[in-house]
Coordinates of C-alpha atoms and ligand atoms in Angstrom, one line a residue:
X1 CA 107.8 95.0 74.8
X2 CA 110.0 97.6 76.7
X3 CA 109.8 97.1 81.0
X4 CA 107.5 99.3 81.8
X5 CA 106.2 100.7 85.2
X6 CA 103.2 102.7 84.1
X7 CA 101.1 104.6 87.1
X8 CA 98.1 106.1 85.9
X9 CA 96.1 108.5 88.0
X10 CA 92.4 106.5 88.3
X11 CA 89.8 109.0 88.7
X12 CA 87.8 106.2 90.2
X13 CA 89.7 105.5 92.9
X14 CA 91.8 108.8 92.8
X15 CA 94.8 107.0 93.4
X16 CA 98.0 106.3 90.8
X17 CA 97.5 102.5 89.7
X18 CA 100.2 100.2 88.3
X19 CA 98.6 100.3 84.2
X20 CA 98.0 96.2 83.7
X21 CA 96.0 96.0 80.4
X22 CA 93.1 93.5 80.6
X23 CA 94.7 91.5 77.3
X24 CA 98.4 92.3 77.0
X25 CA 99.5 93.4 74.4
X26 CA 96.2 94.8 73.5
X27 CA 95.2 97.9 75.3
X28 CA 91.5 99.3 74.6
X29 CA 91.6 103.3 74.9
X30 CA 88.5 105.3 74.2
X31 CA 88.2 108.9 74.4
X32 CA 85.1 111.3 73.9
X33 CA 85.6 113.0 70.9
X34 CA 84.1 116.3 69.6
X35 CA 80.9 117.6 69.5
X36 CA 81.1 118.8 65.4
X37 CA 79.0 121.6 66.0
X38 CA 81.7 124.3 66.0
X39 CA 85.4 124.6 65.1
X40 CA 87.5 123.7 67.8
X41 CA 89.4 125.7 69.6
X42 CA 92.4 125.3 72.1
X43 CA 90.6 124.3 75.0
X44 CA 90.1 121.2 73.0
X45 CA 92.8 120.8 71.5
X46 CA 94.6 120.0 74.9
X47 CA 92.0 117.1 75.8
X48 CA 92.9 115.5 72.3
X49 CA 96.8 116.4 72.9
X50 CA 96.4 114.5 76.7
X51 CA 95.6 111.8 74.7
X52 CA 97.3 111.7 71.9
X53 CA 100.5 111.1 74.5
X54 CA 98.8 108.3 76.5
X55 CA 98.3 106.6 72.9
X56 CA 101.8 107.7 71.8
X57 CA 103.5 106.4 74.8
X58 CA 101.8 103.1 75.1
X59 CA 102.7 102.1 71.8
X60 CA 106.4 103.1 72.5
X61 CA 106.2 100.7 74.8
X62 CA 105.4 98.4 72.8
X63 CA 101.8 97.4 73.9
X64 CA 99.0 96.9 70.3
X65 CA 96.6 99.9 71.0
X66 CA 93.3 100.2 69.7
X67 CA 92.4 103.7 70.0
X68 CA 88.4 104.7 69.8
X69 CA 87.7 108.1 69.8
X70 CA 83.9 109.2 68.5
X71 CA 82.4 111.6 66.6
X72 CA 79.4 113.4 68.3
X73 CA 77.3 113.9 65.2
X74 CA 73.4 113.9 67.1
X75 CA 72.4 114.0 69.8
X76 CA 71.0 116.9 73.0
X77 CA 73.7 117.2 75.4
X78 CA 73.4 117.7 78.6
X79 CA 74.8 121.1 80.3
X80 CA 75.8 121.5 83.5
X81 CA 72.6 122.7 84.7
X82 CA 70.7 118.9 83.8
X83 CA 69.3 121.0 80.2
X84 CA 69.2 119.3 77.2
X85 CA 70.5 121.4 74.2
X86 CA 70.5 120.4 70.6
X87 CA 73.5 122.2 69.4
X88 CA 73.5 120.8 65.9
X89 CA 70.0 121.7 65.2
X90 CA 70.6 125.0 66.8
X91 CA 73.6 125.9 64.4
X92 CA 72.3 124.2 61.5
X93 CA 69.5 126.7 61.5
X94 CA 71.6 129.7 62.7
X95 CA 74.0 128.5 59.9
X96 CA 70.9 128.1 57.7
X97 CA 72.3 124.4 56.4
X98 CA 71.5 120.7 57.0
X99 CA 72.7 119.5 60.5
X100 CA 74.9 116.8 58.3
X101 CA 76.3 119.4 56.5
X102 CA 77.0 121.2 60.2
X103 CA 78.4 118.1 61.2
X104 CA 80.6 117.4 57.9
X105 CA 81.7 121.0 57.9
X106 CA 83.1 120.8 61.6
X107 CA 84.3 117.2 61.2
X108 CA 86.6 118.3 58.8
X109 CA 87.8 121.4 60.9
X110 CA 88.2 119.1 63.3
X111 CA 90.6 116.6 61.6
X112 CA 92.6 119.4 60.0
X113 CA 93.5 120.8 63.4
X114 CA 94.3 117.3 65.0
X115 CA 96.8 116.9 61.8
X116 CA 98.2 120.1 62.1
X117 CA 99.2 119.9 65.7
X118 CA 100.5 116.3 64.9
X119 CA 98.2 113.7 66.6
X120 CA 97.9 110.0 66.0
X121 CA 94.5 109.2 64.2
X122 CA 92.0 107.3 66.6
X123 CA 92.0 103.5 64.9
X124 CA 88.2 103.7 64.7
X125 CA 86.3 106.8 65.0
X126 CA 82.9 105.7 65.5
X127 CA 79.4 108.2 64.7
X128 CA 76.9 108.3 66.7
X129 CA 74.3 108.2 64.0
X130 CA 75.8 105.1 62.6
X131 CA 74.9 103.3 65.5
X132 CA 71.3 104.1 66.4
X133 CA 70.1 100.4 66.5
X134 CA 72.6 99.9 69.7
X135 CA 71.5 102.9 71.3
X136 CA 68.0 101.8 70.8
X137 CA 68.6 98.5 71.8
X138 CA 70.5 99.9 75.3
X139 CA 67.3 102.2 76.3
X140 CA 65.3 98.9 75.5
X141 CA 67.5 97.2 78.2
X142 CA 67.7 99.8 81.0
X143 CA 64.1 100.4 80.5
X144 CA 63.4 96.1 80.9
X145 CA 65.6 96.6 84.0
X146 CA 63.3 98.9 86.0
X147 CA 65.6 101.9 85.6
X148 CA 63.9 104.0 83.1
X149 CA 60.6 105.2 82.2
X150 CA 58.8 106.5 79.6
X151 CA 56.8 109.8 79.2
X152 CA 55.4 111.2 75.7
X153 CA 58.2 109.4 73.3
X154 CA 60.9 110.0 74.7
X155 CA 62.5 107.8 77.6
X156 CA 64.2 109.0 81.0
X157 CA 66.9 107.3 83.0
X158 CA 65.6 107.1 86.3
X159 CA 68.0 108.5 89.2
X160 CA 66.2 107.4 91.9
X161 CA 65.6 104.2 91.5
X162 CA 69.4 103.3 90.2
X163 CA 70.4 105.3 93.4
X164 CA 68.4 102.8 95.6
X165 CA 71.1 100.0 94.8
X166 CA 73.9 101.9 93.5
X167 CA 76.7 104.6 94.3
X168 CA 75.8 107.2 91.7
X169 CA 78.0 110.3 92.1
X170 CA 80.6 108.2 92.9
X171 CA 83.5 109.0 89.8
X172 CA 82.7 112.7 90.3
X173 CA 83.2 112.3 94.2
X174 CA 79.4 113.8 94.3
X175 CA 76.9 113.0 96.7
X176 CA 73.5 112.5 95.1
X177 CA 71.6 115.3 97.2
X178 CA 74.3 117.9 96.4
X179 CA 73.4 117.1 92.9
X180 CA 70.0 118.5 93.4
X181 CA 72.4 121.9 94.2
X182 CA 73.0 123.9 90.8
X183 CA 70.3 122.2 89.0
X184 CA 67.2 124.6 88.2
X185 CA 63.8 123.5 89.5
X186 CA 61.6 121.6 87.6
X187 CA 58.1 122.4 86.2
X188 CA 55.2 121.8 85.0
X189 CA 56.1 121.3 81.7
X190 CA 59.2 118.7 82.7
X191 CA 58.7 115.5 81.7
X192 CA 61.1 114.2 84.0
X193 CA 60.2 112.9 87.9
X194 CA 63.3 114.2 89.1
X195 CA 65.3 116.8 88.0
X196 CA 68.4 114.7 87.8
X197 CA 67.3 112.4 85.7
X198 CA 68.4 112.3 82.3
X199 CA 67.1 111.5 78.6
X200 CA 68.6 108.1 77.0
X201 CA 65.9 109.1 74.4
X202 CA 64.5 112.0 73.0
X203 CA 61.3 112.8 70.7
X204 CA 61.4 114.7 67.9
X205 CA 58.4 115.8 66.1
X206 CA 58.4 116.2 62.5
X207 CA 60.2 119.7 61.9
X208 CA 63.3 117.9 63.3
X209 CA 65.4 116.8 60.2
X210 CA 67.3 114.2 62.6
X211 CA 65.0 111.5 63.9
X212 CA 65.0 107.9 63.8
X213 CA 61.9 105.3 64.6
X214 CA 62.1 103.1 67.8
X215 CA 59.5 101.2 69.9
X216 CA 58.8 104.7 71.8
X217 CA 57.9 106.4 68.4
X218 CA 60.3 108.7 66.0
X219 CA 63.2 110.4 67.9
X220 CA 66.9 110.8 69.0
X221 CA 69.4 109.3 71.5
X222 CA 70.2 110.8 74.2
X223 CA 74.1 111.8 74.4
X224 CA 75.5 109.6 77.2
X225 CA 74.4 106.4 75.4
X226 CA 76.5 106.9 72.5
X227 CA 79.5 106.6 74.0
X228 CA 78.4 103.3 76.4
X229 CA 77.5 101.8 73.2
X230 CA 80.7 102.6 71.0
X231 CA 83.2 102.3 73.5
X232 CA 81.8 98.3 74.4
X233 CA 81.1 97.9 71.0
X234 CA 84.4 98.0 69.9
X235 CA 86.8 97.7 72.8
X236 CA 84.1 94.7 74.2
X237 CA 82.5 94.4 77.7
X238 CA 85.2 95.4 80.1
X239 CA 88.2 97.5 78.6
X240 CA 91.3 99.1 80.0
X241 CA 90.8 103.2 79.5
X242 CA 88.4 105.6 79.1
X243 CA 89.2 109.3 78.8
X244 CA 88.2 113.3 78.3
X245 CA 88.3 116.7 79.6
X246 CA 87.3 117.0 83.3
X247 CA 84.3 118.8 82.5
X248 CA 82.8 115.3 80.8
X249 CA 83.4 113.5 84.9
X250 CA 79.7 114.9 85.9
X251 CA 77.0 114.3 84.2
X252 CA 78.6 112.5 81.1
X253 CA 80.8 109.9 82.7
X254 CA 79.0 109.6 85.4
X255 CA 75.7 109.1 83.3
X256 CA 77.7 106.3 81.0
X257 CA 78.4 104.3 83.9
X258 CA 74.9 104.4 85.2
X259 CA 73.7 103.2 81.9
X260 CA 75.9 100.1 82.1
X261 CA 75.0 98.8 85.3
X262 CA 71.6 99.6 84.5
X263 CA 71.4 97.8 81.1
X264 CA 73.7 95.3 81.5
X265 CA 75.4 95.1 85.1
X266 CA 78.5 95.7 84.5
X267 CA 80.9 98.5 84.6
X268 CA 83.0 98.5 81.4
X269 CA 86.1 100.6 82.4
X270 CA 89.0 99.8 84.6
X271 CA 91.2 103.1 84.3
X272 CA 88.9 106.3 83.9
X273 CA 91.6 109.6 83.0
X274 CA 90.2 113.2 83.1
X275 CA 92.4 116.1 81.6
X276 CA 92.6 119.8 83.0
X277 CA 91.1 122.6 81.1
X278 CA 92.8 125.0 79.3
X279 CA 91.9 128.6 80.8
X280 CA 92.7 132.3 79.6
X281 CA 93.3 134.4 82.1
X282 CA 92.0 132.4 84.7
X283 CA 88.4 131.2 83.4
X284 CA 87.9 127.6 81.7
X285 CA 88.2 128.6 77.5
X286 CA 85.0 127.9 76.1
X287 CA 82.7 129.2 73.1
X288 CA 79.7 129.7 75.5
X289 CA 82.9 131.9 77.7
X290 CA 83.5 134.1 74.5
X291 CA 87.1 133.3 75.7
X292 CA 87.8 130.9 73.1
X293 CA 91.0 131.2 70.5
X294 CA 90.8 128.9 67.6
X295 CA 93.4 127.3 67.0
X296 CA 94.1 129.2 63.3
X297 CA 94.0 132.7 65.3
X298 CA 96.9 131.8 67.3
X299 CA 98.9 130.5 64.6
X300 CA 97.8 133.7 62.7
X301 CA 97.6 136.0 65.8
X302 CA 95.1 137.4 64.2
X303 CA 93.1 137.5 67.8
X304 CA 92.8 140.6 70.1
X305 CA 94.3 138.7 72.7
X306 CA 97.7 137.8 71.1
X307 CA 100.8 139.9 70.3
X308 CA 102.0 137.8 67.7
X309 CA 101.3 134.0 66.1
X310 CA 102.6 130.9 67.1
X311 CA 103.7 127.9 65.4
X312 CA 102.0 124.6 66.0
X313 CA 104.5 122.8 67.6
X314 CA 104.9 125.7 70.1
X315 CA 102.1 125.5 70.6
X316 CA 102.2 121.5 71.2
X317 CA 104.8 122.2 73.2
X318 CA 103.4 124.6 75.2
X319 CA 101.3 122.5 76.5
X320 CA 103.5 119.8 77.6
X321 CA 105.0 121.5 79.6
X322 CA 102.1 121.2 82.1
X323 CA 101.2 118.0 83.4
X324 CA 97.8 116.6 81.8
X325 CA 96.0 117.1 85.6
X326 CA 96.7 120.5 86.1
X327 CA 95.4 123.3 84.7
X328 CA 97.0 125.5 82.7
X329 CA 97.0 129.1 81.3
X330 CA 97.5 130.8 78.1
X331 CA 98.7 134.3 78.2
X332 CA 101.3 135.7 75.9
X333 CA 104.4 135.7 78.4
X334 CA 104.3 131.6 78.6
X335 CA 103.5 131.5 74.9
X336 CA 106.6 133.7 74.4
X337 CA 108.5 131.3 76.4
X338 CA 107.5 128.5 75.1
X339 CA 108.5 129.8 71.5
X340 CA 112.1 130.0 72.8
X341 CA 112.1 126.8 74.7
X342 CA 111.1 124.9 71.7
X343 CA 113.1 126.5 68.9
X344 CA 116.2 125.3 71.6
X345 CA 115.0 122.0 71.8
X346 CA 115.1 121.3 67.6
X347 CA 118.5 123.2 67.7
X348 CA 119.6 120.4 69.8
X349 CA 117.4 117.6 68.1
X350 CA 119.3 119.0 64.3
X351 CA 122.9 119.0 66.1
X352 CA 122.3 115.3 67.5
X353 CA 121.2 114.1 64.5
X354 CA 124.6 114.9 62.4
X355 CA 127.1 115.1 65.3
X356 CA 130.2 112.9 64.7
X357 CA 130.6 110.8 68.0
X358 CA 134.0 110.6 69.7
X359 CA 135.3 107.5 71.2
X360 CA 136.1 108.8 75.0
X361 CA 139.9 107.9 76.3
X362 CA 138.9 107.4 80.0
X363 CA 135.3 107.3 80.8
X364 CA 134.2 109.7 83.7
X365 CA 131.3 109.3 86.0
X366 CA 129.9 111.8 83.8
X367 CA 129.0 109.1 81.7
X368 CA 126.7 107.3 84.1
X369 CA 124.9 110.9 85.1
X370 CA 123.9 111.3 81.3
X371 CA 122.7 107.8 81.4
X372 CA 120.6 108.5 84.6
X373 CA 118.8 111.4 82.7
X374 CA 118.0 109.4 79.9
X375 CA 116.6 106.8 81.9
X376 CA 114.9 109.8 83.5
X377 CA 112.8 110.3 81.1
X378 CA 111.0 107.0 81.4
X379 CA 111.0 107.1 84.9
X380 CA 108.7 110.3 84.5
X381 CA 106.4 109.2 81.5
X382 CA 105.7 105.7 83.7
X383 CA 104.7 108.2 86.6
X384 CA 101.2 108.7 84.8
X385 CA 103.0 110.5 81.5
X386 CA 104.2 113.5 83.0
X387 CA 105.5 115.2 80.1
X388 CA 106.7 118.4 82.5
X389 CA 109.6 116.5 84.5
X390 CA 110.3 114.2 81.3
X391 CA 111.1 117.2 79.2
X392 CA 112.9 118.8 81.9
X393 CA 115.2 115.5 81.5
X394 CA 115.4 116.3 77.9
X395 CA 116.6 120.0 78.3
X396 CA 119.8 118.7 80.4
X397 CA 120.5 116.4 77.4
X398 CA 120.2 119.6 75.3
X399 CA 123.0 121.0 77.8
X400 CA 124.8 117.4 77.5
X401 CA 124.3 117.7 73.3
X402 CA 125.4 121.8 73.1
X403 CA 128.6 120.9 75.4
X404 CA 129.7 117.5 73.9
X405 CA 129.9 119.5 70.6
X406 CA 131.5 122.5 71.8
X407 CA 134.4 119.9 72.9
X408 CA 133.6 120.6 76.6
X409 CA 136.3 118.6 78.8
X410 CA 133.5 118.1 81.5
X411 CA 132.2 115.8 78.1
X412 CA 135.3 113.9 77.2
X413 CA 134.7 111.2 79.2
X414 CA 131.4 110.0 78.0
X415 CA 131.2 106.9 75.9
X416 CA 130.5 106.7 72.7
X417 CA 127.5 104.2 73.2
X418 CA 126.3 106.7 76.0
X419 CA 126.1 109.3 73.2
X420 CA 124.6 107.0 70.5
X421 CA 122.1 106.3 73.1
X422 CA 121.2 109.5 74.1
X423 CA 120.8 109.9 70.2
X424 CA 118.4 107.4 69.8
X425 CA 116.4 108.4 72.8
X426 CA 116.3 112.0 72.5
X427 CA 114.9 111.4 68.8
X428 CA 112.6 108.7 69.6
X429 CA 111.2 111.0 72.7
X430 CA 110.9 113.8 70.7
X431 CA 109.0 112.3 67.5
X432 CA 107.2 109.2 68.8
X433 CA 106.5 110.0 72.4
X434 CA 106.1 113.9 72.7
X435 CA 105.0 114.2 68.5
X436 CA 107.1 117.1 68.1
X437 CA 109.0 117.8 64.7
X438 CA 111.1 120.4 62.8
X439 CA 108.8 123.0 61.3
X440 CA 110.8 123.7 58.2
X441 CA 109.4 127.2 56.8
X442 CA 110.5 128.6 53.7
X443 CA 112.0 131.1 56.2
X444 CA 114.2 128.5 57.6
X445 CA 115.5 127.3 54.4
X446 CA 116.3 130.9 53.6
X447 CA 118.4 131.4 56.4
X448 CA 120.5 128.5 56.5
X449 CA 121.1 129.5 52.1
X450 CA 122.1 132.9 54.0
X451 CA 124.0 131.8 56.5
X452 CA 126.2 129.3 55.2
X453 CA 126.7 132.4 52.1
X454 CA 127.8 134.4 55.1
X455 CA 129.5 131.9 56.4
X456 CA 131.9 131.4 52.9
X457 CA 132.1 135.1 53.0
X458 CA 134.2 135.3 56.5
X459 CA 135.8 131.7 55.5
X460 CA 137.6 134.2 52.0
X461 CA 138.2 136.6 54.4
X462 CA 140.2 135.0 56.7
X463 CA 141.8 133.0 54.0
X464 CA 143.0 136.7 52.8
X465 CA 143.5 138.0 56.3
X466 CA 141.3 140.5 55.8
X467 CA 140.2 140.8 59.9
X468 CA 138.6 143.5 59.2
X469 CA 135.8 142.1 57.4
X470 CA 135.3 138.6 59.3
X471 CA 135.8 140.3 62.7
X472 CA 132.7 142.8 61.1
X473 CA 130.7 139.8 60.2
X474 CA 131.1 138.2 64.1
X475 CA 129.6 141.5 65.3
X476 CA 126.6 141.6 63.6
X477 CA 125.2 138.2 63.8
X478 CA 126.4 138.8 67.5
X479 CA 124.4 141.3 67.5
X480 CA 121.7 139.1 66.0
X481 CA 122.2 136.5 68.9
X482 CA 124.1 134.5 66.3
X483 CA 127.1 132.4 67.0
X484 CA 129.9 130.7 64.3
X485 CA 131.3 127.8 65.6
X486 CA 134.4 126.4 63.7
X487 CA 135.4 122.6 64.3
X488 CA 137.4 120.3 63.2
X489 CA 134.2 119.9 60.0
X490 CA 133.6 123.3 59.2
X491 CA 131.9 126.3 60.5
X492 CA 128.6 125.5 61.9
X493 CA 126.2 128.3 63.2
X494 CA 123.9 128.8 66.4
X495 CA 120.7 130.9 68.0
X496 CA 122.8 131.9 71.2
Ligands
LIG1 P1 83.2 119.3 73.3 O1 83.3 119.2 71.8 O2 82.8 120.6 73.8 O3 82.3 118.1 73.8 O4 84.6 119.0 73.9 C1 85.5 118.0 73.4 C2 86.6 117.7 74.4 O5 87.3 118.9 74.8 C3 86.0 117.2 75.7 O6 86.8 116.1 76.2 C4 86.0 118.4 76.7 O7 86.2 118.0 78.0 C5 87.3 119.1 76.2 N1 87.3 120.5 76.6 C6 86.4 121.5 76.4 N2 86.8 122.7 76.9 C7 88.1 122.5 77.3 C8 89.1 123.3 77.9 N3 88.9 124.6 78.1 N4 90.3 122.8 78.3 C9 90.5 121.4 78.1 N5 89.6 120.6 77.5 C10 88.4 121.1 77.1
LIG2 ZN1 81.6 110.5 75.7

């Protein structure tokens, strides 16, 4: 196990806490995973990349992860205005298909895109209509513990009542009247006592193709209880982190916790971690927005948004470069950026690879400052994984790698086991931690044939002393913002 000194931000308390897993080396991690309803797009895509680098860097440090993350397959979920919306049903008739074949169709989107951008699997990735016996058993228990009720079939968590003896707003930093604020009044037709209570279970008459039989009649969970049932389920009674986008804080987190105090009295999770949305020009992305860019438009650019497409990994890396907490913005400029940012980065990530590794004659205190930067990098990713000042560590080693090959005397007096170091780090940080890798196009393998044929080219000509024709060639990839480099190996070549 590598020393660690892990700070995650708690959304429960607010504060940065020194990460102590309940059973070292294991570390329960469960994450609310897509609604499979609808492709998903990038707004998404950055929740499940947040993620993917809390898994990524806990199992570089060495700790056994058990990473949960569940497939929301029934189910009416809640909105932001206390409505209950069956989005399955709704799409499977708009799509005029079975809501499993909705649900199949989407899962599959859904796992294509998290391979495409390079994310870990989940270790289990639990359905919520394979576990309708726990739900149903959960509603039996809240409803046994005075805080639910029943009303025509279906059964209603009881605000209330569970506010009388506990803090309920308190993850979302909500007070419970302010809750009554935004929510639509109810009427006559409401089942519900109060408007913010919410279904744990929901009736379905017979048109519904989802239902399943309970003690309350036929019917469907409601959609907090999946995830109080799965995560406990698998990660058991108390476990170490539970995460998703900041919109899931109020009602669906909130709700969850509710639920486990009221079934069972306990409150499962110690670490709760909430990502920032991803916005397009300044408004949250989301389907119901019509802002939304899925993610094969933007590698495409086929979007009337985009100037042009972007590879995955720019993409990946675009949003690294924000810090999980903060929002952050997609617009063409930063994508642009990114693009060049990245293509820089594997430039350096090739070069170190191959690079022959001097032994240095006197070593400099130059040494020690590339040493601090690696050990930058950790100190950054332990201060609740921000990837921004990590990979701000990692573009001065790009500086360190670009100079040490160009035989830079500021270089010279850098070890060799500083440099094999670096190596190993900059590699491992780059492919294990951040889960970026060289996108080898056909393109690419095109122009390094053409290249290295240009490269022979000016190698004859200079043999001949024909100037005229190498000095020719150095113009126009110039010109191309290409640069030869000859060492002591051969002629290498560069992006300037
Ligand atoms: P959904 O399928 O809508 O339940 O969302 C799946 C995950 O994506 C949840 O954790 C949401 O919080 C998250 N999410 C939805 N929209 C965005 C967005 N614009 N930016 C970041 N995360 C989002
Ligand atoms: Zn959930």
């Amino acid at each position: 196990m590598k020393e660690n000194n892990l700070h995650i931000q708690n959304t429960l308390s607010r504060k940065k806490e020194k990460f102590e897993p309940l059973a070292p080396p294991f570390v329960g991690l469960y994450v609310c995973g897509p609604t499979v309803y609808s492709p998903p797009h990038l707004g998404n895509v950055r929740t499940f990349l947040a993620f993917d680098i809390v898994n990524r860097y806990l199992r570089y440090l060495g700790y056994r992860v058990r990473y949960v993350r569940n497939i929301t397959d029934v189910g009416h979920i809640a909105n932001s205005e206390g409505e209950e919306v069956d989005r399955i049903g709704e799409q499977a008739k708009k799509e005029n298909l079975e809501p499993m074949e909705i649900v199949q169709k989407y899962t599959l989107d859904f796992h294509e895109v998290t391979h495409i951008f390079n994310m870990l699997p989940p270790d289990i990735e639990p359905t919520a209509t394979g576990h309708i016996p726990e739900q149903i058993e959960m509603v039996d228990r809240i409803l046994k513990n005075g805080f639910a009720y029943e009303r025509n079939g279906s059964v209603y968590f009881n605000i209330p009542e569970f506010a009388k003896t506990h803090d309920y707003g308190k993850l979302s930093g909500q007070n419970i009247e302010e809750q009554h604020e935004g929510y639509r009044e109810l009427d006559a037709q409401d089942e519900k006592h109060d408007v913010r209570d919410f279904a744990i279970w929901k009736f379905t008459d017979e048109t519904h193709p989802m239902r399943w039989n309970s003690p309350w009649g036929e019917g469907v969970p409601g959609w907090h209880l999946e995830c109080s049932v799965m995560s406990t389920k698998y990660l058991g009674q108390k476990f170490d982190i539970h995460g998703g986008g900041m919109d899931l804080k109020f009602p669906h987190h909130e709700c969850e916790i509710a639920q486990s105090l009221g079934a069972d009295g306990t409150e499962p999770v110690r670490y709760w971690m909430h990502s920032n949305m991803l916005t397009m020009n300044g408004q949250k992305m989301s389907k119901s927005f019509g802002n939304s860019i899925l993610p094969r438009e933007l590698v495409s650019g086929e979007h009337e948004l985009l100037d042009q497409g972007y590879s995955p990994m720019t993409i990946r890396f675009f949003m690294l470069q924000a810090h999980y907490s903060s929002p952050l913005d997609l617009s063409n400029e930063a994508l642009k950026a990114a693009e060049k940012g990245y293509k820089r980065l594997m430039e350096a990530y090739k070069v170190i690879q191959t690079m022959p590794l001097r032994d240095a004659k006197n070593v400099t205190d130059t040494d020690k400052e590339v040493n601090d930067t690696i050990d930058g990098i950790f100190v950054e990713m332990d201060d609740d994984f921000n990837t921004p000042k990590a990979l701000a560590h990692i573009f001065e080693l790009v500086t360190v790698i670009n100079s040490y090959r160009d035989n830079r005397p500021e270089y010279a007096g850098v070890s060799k086991a500083t440099m094999e170091r670096l190596r190993e780090v900059f590699t491992a940080t780059i492919n294990d931690i951040l889960g970026l890798k060289v996108e080898e196009t056909a393109d690419d393998n095109t122009v390094d044939g053409l290249m290295q044929l240009i490269i022979d080219i000016r190698q004859n000509a200079r043999a001949n002393k024909d100037w005229t024709t190498s000095d020719l060639i150095r113009d126009q990839l110039d010109a191309l913002e290409l640069q030869l480099k000859d060492g002591k190996d051969g002629t290498t070549w560069t992006r300037k």
